[in-house]
Amino acid sequence: MAQILDGVALSRRIRAELASQITKEGLSPGLAVVLVGENPASQVYVRNKARAAEETGILSQTHLLPADTTQTALLDLIARLNEDPKIHGILVQMPLPPALDPQAVIAAMDPAKDVDGFHPVNVGRLSLGLPCFVPCTPQGCMLLLREVLPDPAGKRALVIGRSNIVGKPVAQLLLQADCTVTMAHSRTPDLAGECRRADILVAAIGRPHFVQGDWIKDGAIVIDVGITRVADSADAEKTRLVGDVDYEAATPRAAAITPVPGGVGPMTIACLMRNTFLSAQARGL
Ligand code: NAD
């Protein structure tokens, strides 16, 4: 039976360590979170990030902009935040309304404040193996993995999904950890066969319970990044969050598995706090 990789407990531990480090070093890290429009899921994420910042001793500013904000107005705000010495991390909550260009907004950020790790400079540095802001969700996946496998060198890792924010960077990190990495995606034939060879399986697809229990290799470590809200079968009025992996069916085969919710999700926020702390520490502020 798999060990449950408890992201809630680990994220609490990380945030408590950060809080004491911030006090010890006398730092005043500042995080600016920008939300354009009124996407309800994004509003929840932004609130959670602001609350986590407060609990960690990080000053947080939330900038709520109307859905009809122009590209120029958003770029002006980014420019002000780039110059603000109290701000060490800038996060623009995605997705942006369709009229705005997310790549232009990310490129306008000072890479030294890009705590999401999405700026082309940070993406390039990650692929070169140079110091950079490591994107939060992939960083959280690696911390969970290392809880049960401190040295994953030589293991066969399969990443399902090739997005810029999860699949590609998590594959880079697994490669840096000396895994033999395979990336699978919507055009991969025999995904079940690829899964059955994987010692480490990271699922970042966004399709509920897509990875079947009998695809899991015995003793594999399963990191489930997917989060989809579905109707609750027991109560039609309610919804619940499910991952990409059929958790119940995978648990008897895996050595360790992340639950959804309570696995990768809280780790993403903890790693955002960590990156903001590192940014403040780098400037001695
Ligand atoms: P995305 O839609 O950008 O990418 C999904 C990937 O899945 C694509 O690369 C695609 O090739 C692959 N895919 C789609 N159908 C497939 C199939 N049939 N077989 C194999 N691969 C297939 O999504 P994303 O932004 O990478 O997010 C993926 C999931 O992770 C979503 O559920 C998202 O909500 C979740 N997520 C969670 C966190 C967190 O903090 N836990 C953070 C980011 C994303």
Coordinates of C-alpha atoms and ligand atoms in Angstrom, one line a residue:
M1 CA 0.0 0.0 0.0
A2 CA 1.4 3.4 -1.0
Q3 CA 2.8 5.9 1.4
I4 CA 0.7 9.1 1.1
L5 CA 2.9 12.1 0.3
D6 CA 1.2 14.7 2.4
G7 CA 1.7 18.1 0.7
V8 CA -0.3 19.9 3.4
A9 CA 2.1 18.8 6.2
L10 CA 5.3 19.3 4.1
S11 CA 4.2 22.8 2.9
R12 CA 3.4 23.8 6.5
R13 CA 6.9 22.7 7.6
I14 CA 8.5 24.6 4.7
R15 CA 6.6 27.8 5.5
A16 CA 7.3 27.5 9.2
E17 CA 11.1 27.2 8.4
L18 CA 10.8 30.2 6.1
A19 CA 9.1 32.2 8.7
S20 CA 11.8 31.6 11.3
Q21 CA 14.5 32.2 8.7
I22 CA 12.9 35.5 7.7
T23 CA 12.9 36.6 11.4
K24 CA 16.4 35.4 12.0
E25 CA 17.9 37.2 9.1
G26 CA 15.7 40.3 9.7
L27 CA 14.3 40.3 6.1
S28 CA 11.1 42.0 4.9
P29 CA 10.2 40.1 1.7
G30 CA 7.5 41.6 -0.4
L31 CA 5.2 39.8 -2.9
A32 CA 2.9 41.6 -5.4
V33 CA 0.1 39.5 -6.8
V34 CA -1.7 40.9 -9.8
L35 CA -5.2 39.6 -10.8
V36 CA -6.9 40.9 -13.9
G37 CA -10.6 40.2 -14.1
E38 CA -12.9 38.1 -12.0
N39 CA -12.2 34.5 -12.7
P40 CA -13.5 32.7 -9.6
A41 CA -10.8 30.1 -9.5
S42 CA -8.1 32.8 -9.8
Q43 CA -9.7 34.8 -7.0
V44 CA -9.4 31.8 -4.7
Y45 CA -5.7 31.2 -5.7
V46 CA -4.9 34.9 -5.2
R47 CA -6.5 34.9 -1.7
N48 CA -4.7 31.7 -0.8
K49 CA -1.4 33.2 -1.8
A50 CA -2.0 36.4 0.1
R51 CA -2.9 34.4 3.2
A52 CA 0.1 32.1 2.9
A53 CA 2.4 35.2 2.5
E54 CA 1.0 36.8 5.7
E55 CA 1.4 33.6 7.7
T56 CA 5.0 33.3 6.5
G57 CA 6.0 36.9 7.4
I58 CA 6.0 38.1 3.8
L59 CA 4.4 41.4 3.0
S60 CA 1.8 40.9 0.3
Q61 CA 0.1 43.4 -2.0
T62 CA -2.8 42.3 -4.1
H63 CA -3.5 44.4 -7.2
L64 CA -7.1 43.7 -8.5
L65 CA -7.6 45.1 -12.0
P66 CA -10.8 45.2 -14.0
A67 CA -11.3 42.7 -16.8
D68 CA -11.0 45.5 -19.4
T69 CA -7.6 46.6 -18.3
T70 CA -5.4 47.5 -21.3
Q71 CA -2.0 46.0 -22.0
T72 CA -0.4 49.4 -21.5
A73 CA -2.0 49.8 -18.1
L74 CA -0.8 46.3 -17.0
L75 CA 2.7 46.9 -18.3
D76 CA 2.8 50.3 -16.5
L77 CA 1.9 48.4 -13.2
I78 CA 4.6 45.8 -13.9
A79 CA 7.2 48.6 -14.5
R80 CA 6.3 50.3 -11.2
L81 CA 6.6 47.0 -9.3
N82 CA 9.9 46.3 -11.0
E83 CA 11.2 49.6 -9.5
D84 CA 9.6 49.2 -6.1
P85 CA 12.4 48.3 -3.6
K86 CA 9.8 46.8 -1.1
I87 CA 8.7 44.2 -3.7
H88 CA 10.9 41.1 -4.3
G89 CA 8.4 39.0 -6.1
I90 CA 5.8 39.7 -8.8
L91 CA 3.2 37.2 -9.8
V92 CA 0.6 37.8 -12.5
Q93 CA -2.2 35.3 -12.0
M94 CA -2.9 33.4 -15.2
P95 CA -5.0 33.1 -17.3
L96 CA -5.2 36.7 -18.4
P97 CA -8.3 38.0 -20.2
P98 CA -8.0 37.2 -24.0
A99 CA -7.2 40.8 -25.0
L100 CA -4.0 40.7 -23.0
D101 CA -0.7 39.1 -24.2
P102 CA 0.6 36.9 -21.4
Q103 CA 4.1 36.4 -22.9
A104 CA 4.6 40.2 -23.3
V105 CA 3.5 40.7 -19.6
I106 CA 5.9 38.0 -18.4
A107 CA 8.7 39.4 -20.5
A108 CA 8.2 42.8 -19.0
M109 CA 9.0 41.6 -15.5
D110 CA 12.4 42.0 -13.9
P111 CA 13.7 38.4 -14.1
A112 CA 15.1 39.0 -10.6
K113 CA 11.5 39.4 -9.3
D114 CA 9.9 36.6 -11.5
V115 CA 9.2 34.3 -8.5
D116 CA 6.9 32.1 -10.8
G117 CA 10.0 31.3 -12.9
F118 CA 8.1 31.9 -16.2
H119 CA 10.4 34.7 -17.6
P120 CA 12.4 33.6 -20.7
V121 CA 15.6 34.3 -18.8
N122 CA 14.6 32.0 -15.9
V123 CA 13.3 29.3 -18.3
G124 CA 16.6 29.5 -20.2
R125 CA 18.7 29.4 -17.1
L126 CA 16.8 26.4 -15.8
S127 CA 17.5 24.5 -19.0
L128 CA 21.2 25.4 -18.8
G129 CA 21.3 24.2 -15.2
L130 CA 22.1 27.7 -13.9
P131 CA 20.8 29.3 -10.7
C132 CA 17.3 30.7 -11.4
F133 CA 13.8 30.9 -10.0
V134 CA 12.5 27.3 -10.3
P135 CA 8.8 27.3 -11.2
C136 CA 6.7 26.6 -8.1
T137 CA 4.7 23.6 -9.1
P138 CA 7.6 21.6 -10.5
Q139 CA 9.7 22.6 -7.5
G140 CA 6.9 21.3 -5.2
C141 CA 6.9 18.0 -7.2
M142 CA 10.6 17.5 -6.6
L143 CA 10.4 18.3 -2.9
L144 CA 7.6 15.7 -2.5
L145 CA 9.5 13.1 -4.5
R146 CA 12.7 13.7 -2.5
E147 CA 10.7 13.0 0.7
V148 CA 10.6 9.4 -0.2
L149 CA 13.5 9.2 -2.7
P150 CA 16.3 11.6 -1.7
D151 CA 18.4 10.6 -4.7
P152 CA 16.4 9.7 -7.8
A153 CA 19.5 9.2 -9.9
G154 CA 19.1 6.4 -12.5
K155 CA 15.4 6.0 -12.1
R156 CA 13.1 6.0 -15.1
A157 CA 10.8 9.0 -14.9
L158 CA 7.8 9.6 -17.1
V159 CA 6.2 13.1 -17.3
I160 CA 2.8 13.2 -18.9
G161 CA 2.0 16.7 -20.2
R162 CA 4.3 19.2 -21.9
S163 CA 3.1 22.5 -20.7
N164 CA 5.5 25.4 -20.1
I165 CA 4.4 25.7 -16.5
V166 CA 4.5 22.1 -15.4
G167 CA 5.5 19.3 -17.8
K168 CA 8.6 20.9 -19.4
P169 CA 10.2 22.3 -16.2
V170 CA 9.5 19.2 -14.2
A171 CA 11.2 17.1 -16.9
Q172 CA 14.2 19.5 -16.7
L173 CA 14.4 19.0 -12.9
L174 CA 14.2 15.2 -13.2
L175 CA 16.9 15.3 -15.8
Q176 CA 19.1 17.5 -13.5
A177 CA 18.5 14.8 -10.8
D178 CA 20.0 12.2 -13.2
C179 CA 16.8 10.4 -14.0
T180 CA 16.2 8.9 -17.4
V181 CA 13.3 11.1 -18.5
T182 CA 10.5 10.4 -21.0
M183 CA 7.9 13.0 -21.8
A184 CA 4.5 11.9 -23.0
H185 CA 1.7 14.0 -24.3
S186 CA -1.5 13.8 -26.3
R187 CA 0.2 12.3 -29.3
T188 CA 2.1 9.6 -27.4
P189 CA 1.1 6.0 -28.5
D190 CA 0.8 3.3 -25.9
L191 CA 0.7 5.6 -22.9
A192 CA -0.2 2.7 -20.6
G193 CA 3.1 0.9 -21.7
E194 CA 5.1 4.1 -21.0
C195 CA 3.6 4.3 -17.5
R196 CA 4.2 0.6 -16.7
R197 CA 8.0 1.2 -17.3
A198 CA 8.1 4.3 -15.0
D199 CA 9.7 4.3 -11.5
I200 CA 8.5 7.9 -11.1
L201 CA 5.4 9.1 -12.8
V202 CA 4.4 12.7 -12.9
A203 CA 0.9 13.3 -14.3
A204 CA 0.1 16.9 -15.5
I205 CA -2.7 16.5 -17.9
G206 CA -5.9 18.0 -16.5
R207 CA -8.1 15.0 -17.2
P208 CA -9.7 13.4 -14.1
H209 CA -8.6 9.9 -13.3
F210 CA -7.0 9.5 -16.8
V211 CA -4.1 7.3 -15.5
Q212 CA -5.5 3.9 -14.7
G213 CA -4.5 1.9 -11.6
D214 CA -3.1 -1.0 -13.7
W215 CA -0.8 1.4 -15.6
I216 CA 1.2 1.9 -12.4
K217 CA 4.4 0.0 -12.1
D218 CA 4.7 -1.9 -8.7
G219 CA 6.6 0.3 -6.3
A220 CA 6.4 3.5 -8.5
I221 CA 6.3 7.0 -7.0
V222 CA 3.3 8.8 -8.3
I223 CA 3.1 12.6 -8.3
D224 CA -0.3 13.8 -9.4
V225 CA -0.3 17.4 -10.5
G226 CA -3.8 17.4 -12.1
I227 CA -6.7 19.3 -10.5
T228 CA -10.1 19.1 -12.0
R229 CA -13.4 20.1 -10.3
V230 CA -16.1 17.5 -11.0
A231 CA -19.6 16.9 -9.8
D232 CA -19.7 14.8 -6.6
S233 CA -21.3 11.5 -7.4
A234 CA -22.8 11.2 -3.9
D235 CA -24.3 14.7 -3.9
A236 CA -25.3 16.4 -7.2
E237 CA -25.3 19.9 -5.5
K238 CA -21.6 19.5 -4.6
T239 CA -18.3 19.4 -6.5
R240 CA -15.0 18.0 -5.5
L241 CA -11.4 18.1 -6.8
V242 CA -9.8 15.1 -8.5
G243 CA -6.4 14.4 -9.9
D244 CA -5.2 12.9 -13.2
V245 CA -4.5 9.5 -11.6
D246 CA -7.2 7.0 -10.4
Y247 CA -6.0 7.3 -6.8
E248 CA -7.9 4.4 -5.3
A249 CA -6.8 2.0 -8.0
A250 CA -3.2 3.2 -8.0
T251 CA -2.6 3.2 -4.2
P252 CA -2.2 -0.6 -3.8
R253 CA 0.5 -0.7 -6.5
A254 CA 2.5 2.5 -5.9
A255 CA 5.2 2.9 -3.2
A256 CA 4.1 6.5 -2.7
I257 CA 1.5 8.8 -4.1
T258 CA 0.3 12.4 -3.8
P259 CA -3.4 12.9 -3.0
V260 CA -5.6 15.4 -4.7
P261 CA -6.4 17.7 -3.0
G262 CA -3.6 18.0 -0.4
G263 CA -0.6 16.9 -2.5
V264 CA 1.1 19.2 -5.1
G265 CA -1.4 22.1 -4.7
P266 CA -0.2 23.4 -1.3
M267 CA 3.4 22.8 -2.3
T268 CA 3.0 25.2 -5.2
I269 CA 2.2 28.0 -2.7
A270 CA 5.0 27.0 -0.3
C271 CA 7.5 27.2 -3.2
L272 CA 6.2 30.6 -4.2
M273 CA 6.9 31.8 -0.6
R274 CA 10.3 30.1 -0.8
N275 CA 11.2 31.9 -4.1
T276 CA 10.1 35.3 -2.6
F277 CA 12.2 34.7 0.4
L278 CA 15.2 33.7 -1.8
S279 CA 14.7 36.9 -3.8
A280 CA 14.7 39.1 -0.7
Q281 CA 17.7 37.2 0.7
A282 CA 19.7 37.7 -2.5
R283 CA 19.4 41.4 -2.1
G284 CA 19.9 41.3 1.7
L285 CA 16.5 43.1 2.1
Ligands
NAD1 P1 -2.1 22.1 -20.1 O1 -3.5 22.0 -20.6 O2 -1.3 23.3 -20.5 O3 -1.3 20.8 -20.6 C1 -1.8 19.6 -20.5 C2 -0.9 18.6 -21.1 O4 -1.5 17.3 -21.1 C3 -0.6 18.9 -22.6 O5 0.8 19.0 -22.8 C4 -1.1 17.7 -23.4 O6 -0.2 17.2 -24.4 C5 -1.2 16.6 -22.3 N1 -2.4 15.8 -22.6 C6 -3.6 16.1 -22.9 N2 -4.3 15.0 -23.3 C7 -3.5 14.0 -23.2 C8 -3.7 12.6 -23.4 N3 -4.9 12.1 -23.8 N4 -2.6 11.8 -23.2 C9 -1.5 12.3 -22.8 N5 -1.2 13.6 -22.6 C10 -2.3 14.4 -22.8 O7 -2.2 21.9 -18.5 P2 -1.2 22.4 -17.3 O8 -1.3 23.9 -17.2 O9 0.2 21.7 -17.5 O10 -1.9 21.7 -16.1 C11 -2.1 20.3 -16.0 C12 -3.0 20.0 -14.8 O11 -2.3 20.4 -13.7 C13 -4.3 20.7 -14.8 O12 -5.3 19.9 -14.1 C14 -4.0 21.9 -13.9 O13 -5.2 22.4 -13.2 C15 -3.0 21.3 -12.9 N6 -2.1 22.2 -12.3 C16 -2.0 22.1 -10.9 C17 -1.1 22.9 -10.3 C18 -0.9 22.7 -8.8 O14 -0.5 23.7 -8.1 N7 -1.2 21.6 -8.2 C19 -0.4 23.9 -10.9 C20 -0.5 24.0 -12.3 C21 -1.4 23.1 -13.0

